[in-house]
Short mmCIF file of N, CA and C in Angstrom, two decimals:
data_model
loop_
_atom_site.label_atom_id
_atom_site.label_comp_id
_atom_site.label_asym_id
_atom_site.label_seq_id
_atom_site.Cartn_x
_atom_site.Cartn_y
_atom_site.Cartn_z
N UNK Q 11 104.33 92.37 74.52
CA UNK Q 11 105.12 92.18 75.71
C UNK Q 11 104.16 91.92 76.87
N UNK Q 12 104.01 90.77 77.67
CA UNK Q 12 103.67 90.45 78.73
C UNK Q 12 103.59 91.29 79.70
N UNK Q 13 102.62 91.42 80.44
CA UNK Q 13 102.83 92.47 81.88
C UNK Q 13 102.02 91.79 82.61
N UNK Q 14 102.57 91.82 83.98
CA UNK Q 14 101.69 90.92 85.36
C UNK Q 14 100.78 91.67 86.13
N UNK Q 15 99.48 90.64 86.59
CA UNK Q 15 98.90 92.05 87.52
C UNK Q 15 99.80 91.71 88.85
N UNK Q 16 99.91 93.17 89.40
CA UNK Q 16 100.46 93.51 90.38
C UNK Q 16 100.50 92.80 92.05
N UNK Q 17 99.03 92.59 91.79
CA UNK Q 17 98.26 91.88 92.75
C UNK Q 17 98.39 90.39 92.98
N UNK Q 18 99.10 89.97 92.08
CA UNK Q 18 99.50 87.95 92.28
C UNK Q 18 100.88 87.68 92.14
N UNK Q 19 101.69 88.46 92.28
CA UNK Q 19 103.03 88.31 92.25
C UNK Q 19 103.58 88.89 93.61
N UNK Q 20 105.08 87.93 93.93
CA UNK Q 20 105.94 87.80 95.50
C UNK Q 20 106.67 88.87 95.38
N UNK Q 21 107.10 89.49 95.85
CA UNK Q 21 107.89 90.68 95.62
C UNK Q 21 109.22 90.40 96.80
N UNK Q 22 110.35 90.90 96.14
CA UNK Q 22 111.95 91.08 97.22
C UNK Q 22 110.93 92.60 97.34
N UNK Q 23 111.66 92.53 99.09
CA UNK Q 23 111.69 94.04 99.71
C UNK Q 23 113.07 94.83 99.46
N UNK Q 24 113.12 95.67 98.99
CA UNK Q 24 114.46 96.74 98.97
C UNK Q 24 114.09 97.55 99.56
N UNK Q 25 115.61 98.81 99.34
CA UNK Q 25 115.25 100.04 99.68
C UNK Q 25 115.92 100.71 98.15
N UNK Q 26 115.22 102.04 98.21
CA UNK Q 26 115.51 102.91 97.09
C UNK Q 26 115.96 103.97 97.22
N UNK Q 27 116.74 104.78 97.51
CA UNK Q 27 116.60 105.67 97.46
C UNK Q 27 116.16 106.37 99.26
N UNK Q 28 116.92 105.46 100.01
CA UNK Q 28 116.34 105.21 101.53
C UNK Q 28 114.91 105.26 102.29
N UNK Q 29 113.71 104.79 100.41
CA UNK Q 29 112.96 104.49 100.75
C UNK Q 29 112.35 102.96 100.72
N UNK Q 30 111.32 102.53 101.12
CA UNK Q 30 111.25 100.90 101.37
C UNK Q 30 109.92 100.88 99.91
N UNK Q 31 110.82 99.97 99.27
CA UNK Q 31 110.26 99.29 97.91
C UNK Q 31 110.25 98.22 97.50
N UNK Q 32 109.21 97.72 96.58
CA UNK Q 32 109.05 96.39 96.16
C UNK Q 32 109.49 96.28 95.02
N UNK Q 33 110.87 94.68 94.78
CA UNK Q 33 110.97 94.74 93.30
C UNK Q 33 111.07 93.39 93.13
N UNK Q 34 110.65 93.44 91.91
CA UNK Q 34 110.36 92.39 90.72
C UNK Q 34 110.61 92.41 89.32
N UNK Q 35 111.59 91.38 88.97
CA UNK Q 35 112.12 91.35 87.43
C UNK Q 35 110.82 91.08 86.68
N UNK Q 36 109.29 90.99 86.70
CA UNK Q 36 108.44 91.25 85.69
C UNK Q 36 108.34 92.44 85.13
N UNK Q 37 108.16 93.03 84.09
CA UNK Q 37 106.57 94.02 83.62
C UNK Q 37 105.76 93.30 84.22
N UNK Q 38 105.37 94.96 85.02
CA UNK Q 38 103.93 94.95 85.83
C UNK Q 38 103.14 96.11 84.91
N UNK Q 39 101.62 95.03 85.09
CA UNK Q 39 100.45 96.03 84.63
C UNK Q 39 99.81 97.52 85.16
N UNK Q 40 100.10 98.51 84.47
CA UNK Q 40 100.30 99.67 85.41
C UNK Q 40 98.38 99.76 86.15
N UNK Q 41 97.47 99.03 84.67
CA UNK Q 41 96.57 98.95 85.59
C UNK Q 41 96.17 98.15 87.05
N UNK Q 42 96.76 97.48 87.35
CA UNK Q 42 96.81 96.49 88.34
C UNK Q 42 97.08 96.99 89.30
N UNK Q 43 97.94 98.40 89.69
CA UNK Q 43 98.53 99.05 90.48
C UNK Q 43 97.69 99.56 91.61
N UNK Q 44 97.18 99.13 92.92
CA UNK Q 44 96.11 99.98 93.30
C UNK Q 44 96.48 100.93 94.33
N UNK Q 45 95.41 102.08 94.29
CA UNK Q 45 95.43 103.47 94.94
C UNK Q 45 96.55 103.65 96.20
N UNK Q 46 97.36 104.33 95.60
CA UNK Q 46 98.29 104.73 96.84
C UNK Q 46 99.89 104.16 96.75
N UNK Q 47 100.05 103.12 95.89
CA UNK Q 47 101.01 102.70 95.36
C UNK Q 47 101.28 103.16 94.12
N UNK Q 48 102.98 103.47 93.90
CA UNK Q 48 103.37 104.32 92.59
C UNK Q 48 104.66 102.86 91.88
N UNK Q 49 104.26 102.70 90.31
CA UNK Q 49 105.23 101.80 90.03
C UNK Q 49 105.99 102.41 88.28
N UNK Q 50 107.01 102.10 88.78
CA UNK Q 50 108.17 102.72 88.28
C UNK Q 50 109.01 101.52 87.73
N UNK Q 51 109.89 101.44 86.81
CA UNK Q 51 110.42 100.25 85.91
C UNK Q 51 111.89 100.75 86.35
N UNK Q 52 112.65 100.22 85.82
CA UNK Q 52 114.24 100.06 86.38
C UNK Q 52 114.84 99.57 85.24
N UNK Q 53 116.03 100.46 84.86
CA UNK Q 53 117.27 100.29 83.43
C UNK Q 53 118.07 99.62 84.20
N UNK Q 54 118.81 98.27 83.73
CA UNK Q 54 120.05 98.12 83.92
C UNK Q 54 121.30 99.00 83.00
N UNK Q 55 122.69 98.97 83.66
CA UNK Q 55 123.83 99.41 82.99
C UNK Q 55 123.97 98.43 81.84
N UNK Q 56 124.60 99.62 80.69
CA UNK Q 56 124.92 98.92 79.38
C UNK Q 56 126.01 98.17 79.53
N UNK Q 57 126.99 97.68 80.28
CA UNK Q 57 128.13 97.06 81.00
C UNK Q 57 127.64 95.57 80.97
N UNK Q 58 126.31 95.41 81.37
CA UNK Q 58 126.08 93.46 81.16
C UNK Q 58 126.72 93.30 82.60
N UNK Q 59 126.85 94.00 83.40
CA UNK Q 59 126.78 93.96 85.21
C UNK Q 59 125.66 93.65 85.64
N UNK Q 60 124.82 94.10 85.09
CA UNK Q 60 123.61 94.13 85.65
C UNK Q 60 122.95 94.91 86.91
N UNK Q 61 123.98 95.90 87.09
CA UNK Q 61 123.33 97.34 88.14
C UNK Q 61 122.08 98.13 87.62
N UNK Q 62 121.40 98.61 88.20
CA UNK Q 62 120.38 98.83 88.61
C UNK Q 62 120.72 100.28 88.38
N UNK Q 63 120.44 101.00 87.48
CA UNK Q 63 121.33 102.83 86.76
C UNK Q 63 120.46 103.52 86.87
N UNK Q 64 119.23 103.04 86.52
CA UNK Q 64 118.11 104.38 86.22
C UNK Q 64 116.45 104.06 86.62
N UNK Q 65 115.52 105.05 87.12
CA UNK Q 65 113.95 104.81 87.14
C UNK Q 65 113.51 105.16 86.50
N UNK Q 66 112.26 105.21 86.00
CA UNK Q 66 111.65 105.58 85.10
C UNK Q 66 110.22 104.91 84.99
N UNK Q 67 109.32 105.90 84.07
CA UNK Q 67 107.66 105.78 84.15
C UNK Q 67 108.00 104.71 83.07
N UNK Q 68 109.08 104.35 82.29
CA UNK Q 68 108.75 102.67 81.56
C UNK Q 68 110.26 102.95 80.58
N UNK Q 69 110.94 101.53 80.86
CA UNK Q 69 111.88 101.37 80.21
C UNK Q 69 111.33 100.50 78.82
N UNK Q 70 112.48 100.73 78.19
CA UNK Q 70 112.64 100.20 76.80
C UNK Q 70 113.42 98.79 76.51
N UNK Q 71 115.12 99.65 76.27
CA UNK Q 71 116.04 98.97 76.69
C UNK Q 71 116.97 98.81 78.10
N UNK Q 72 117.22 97.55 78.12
CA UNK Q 72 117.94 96.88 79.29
C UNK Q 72 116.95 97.00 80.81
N UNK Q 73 115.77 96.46 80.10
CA UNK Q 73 115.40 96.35 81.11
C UNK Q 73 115.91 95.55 82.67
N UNK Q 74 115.21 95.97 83.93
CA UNK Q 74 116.38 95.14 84.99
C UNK Q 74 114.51 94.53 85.53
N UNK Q 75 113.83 95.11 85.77
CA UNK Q 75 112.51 95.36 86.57
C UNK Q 75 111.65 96.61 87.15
N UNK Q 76 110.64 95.86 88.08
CA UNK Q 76 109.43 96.88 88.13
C UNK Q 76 109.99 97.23 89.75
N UNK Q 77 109.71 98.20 89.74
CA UNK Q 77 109.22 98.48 91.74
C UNK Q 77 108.03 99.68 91.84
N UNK Q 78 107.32 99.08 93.12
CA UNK Q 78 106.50 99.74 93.48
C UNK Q 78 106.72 100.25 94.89
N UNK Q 79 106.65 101.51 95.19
CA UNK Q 79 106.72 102.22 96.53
C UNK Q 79 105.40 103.00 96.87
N UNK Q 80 105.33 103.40 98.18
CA UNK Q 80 104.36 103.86 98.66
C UNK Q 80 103.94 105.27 98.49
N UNK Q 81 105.49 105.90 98.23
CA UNK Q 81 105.20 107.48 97.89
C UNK Q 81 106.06 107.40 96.65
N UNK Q 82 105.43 108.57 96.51
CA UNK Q 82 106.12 109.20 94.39
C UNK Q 82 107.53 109.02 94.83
N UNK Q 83 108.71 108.63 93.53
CA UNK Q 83 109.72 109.26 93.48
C UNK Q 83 110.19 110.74 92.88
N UNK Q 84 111.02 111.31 93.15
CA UNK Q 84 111.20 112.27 92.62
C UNK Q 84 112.03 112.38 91.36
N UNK Q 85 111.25 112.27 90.07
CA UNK Q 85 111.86 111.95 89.06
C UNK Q 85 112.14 113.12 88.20
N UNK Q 86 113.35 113.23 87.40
CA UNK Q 86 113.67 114.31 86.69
C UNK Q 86 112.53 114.59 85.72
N UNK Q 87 112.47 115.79 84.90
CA UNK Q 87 111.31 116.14 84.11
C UNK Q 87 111.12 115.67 82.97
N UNK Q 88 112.39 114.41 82.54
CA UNK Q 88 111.96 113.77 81.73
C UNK Q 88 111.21 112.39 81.75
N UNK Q 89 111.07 112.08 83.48
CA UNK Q 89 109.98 110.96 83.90
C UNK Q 89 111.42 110.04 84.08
N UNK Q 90 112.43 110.34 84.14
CA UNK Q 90 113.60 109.14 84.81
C UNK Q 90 114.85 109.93 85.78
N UNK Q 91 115.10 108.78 86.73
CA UNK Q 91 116.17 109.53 87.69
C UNK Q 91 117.19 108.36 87.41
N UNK Q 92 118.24 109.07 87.37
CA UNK Q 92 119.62 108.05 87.30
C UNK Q 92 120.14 107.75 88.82
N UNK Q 93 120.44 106.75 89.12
CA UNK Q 93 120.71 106.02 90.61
C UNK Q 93 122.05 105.77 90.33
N UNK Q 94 122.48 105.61 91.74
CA UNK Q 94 124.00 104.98 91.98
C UNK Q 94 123.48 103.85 92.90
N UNK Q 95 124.15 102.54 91.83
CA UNK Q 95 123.70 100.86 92.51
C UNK Q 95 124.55 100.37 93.61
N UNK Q 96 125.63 101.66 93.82
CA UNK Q 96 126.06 101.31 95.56
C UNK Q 96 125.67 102.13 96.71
N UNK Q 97 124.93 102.91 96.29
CA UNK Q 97 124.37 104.09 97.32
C UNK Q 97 123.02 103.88 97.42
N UNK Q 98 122.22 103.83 95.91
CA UNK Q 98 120.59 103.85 96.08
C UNK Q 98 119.76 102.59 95.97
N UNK Q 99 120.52 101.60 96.30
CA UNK Q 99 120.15 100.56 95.60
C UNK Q 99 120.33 99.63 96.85
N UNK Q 100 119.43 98.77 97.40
CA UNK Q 100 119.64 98.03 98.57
C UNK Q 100 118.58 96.84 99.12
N UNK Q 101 119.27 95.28 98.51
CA UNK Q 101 117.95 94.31 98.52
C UNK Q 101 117.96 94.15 100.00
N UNK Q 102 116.96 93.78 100.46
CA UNK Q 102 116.74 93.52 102.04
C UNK Q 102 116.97 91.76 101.91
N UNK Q 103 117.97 90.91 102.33
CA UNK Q 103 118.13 89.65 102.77
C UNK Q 103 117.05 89.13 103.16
N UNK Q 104 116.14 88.16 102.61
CA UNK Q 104 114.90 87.48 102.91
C UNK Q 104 113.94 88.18 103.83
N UNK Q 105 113.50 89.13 102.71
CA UNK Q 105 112.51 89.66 102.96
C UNK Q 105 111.38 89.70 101.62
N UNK Q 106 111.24 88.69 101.21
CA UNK Q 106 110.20 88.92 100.04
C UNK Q 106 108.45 89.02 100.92
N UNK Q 107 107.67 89.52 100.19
CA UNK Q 107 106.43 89.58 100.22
C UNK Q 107 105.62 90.32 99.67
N UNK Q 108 104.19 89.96 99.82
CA UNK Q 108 103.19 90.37 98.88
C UNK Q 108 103.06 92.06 98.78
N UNK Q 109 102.35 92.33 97.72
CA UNK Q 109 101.77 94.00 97.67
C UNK Q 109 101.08 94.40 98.97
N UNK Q 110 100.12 93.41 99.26
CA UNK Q 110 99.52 93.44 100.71
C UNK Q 110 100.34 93.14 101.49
N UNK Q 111 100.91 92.68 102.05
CA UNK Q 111 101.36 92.68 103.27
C UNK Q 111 102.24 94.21 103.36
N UNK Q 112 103.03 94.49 102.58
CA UNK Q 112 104.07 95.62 102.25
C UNK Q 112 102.61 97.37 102.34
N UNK Q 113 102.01 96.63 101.81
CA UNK Q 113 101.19 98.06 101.84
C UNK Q 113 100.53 98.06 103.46
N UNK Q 114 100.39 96.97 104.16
CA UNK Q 114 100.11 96.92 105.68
C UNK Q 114 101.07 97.54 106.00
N UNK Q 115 102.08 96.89 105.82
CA UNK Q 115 103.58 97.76 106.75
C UNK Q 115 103.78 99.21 106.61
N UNK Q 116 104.02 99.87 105.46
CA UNK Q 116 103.80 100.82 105.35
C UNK Q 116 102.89 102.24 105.05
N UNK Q 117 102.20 101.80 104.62
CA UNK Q 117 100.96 102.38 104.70
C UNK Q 117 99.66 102.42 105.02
N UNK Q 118 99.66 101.35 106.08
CA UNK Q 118 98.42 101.41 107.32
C UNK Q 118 97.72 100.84 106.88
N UNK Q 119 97.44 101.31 104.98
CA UNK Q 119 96.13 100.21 104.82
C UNK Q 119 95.74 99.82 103.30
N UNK Q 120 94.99 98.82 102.80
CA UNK Q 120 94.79 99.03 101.55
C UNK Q 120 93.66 99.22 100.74
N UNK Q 121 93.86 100.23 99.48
CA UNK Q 121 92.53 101.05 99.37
C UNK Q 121 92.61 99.76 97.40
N UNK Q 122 91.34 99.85 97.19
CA UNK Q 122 91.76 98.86 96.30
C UNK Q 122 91.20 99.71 94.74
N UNK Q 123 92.16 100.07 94.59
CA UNK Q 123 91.85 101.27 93.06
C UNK Q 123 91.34 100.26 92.02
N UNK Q 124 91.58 98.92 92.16
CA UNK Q 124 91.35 97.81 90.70
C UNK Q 124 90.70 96.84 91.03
#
């Protein structure tokens, strides 16, 4: 299975969880990920809707995509949190952009772990 580095791919801005996150329908390379950024994979519903149900340290099936945020989520102790795709779930209208620029915005600066 293919995985992208993190670092050459456009990212939609969302929010998660009323925090500000980057997502992308690739597998991303968790090594690619650098210092200070946390990336987390995304289940779609078994419905073939295509909502956005669950996080997690790596999906299997139904996959939807990757996001990366600036701080940890708070994930249940089995490494996945189940979401509601009308409450936690929120694309920002043309707002795509890079890992860098997004890690300027929110986190002041970038430290380069890779």
């Amino acid at each position: 299975m293919a995985r992208y580095d993190v670092m050459k791919e456009t990212y939609t801005e969302i929010r998660v969880l009323e925090k500000p996150a980057l997502f992308s329908g690739l597998r991303l390379n968790w090594n690619t990920v650098p210092e200070g950024m946390y990336l987390y994979e995304v289940r779609h519903d078994d419905y073939g809707k295509g909502d956005p149900v669950q996080i997690g340290k790596g999906v299997l099936v139904n996959f939807w995509g990757s996001i990366l945020t600036c701080e940890p989520l708070d994930l249940e102790e089995d490494g996945r949190l189940d979401i509601d795709p009308e409450q936690d779930w929120d694309y920002l209208e043309g707002k795509n952009c890079s890992i860098r620029e997004f890690m300027e915005k929110y986190s002041g600066s970038i430290q380069s772990g890779v």
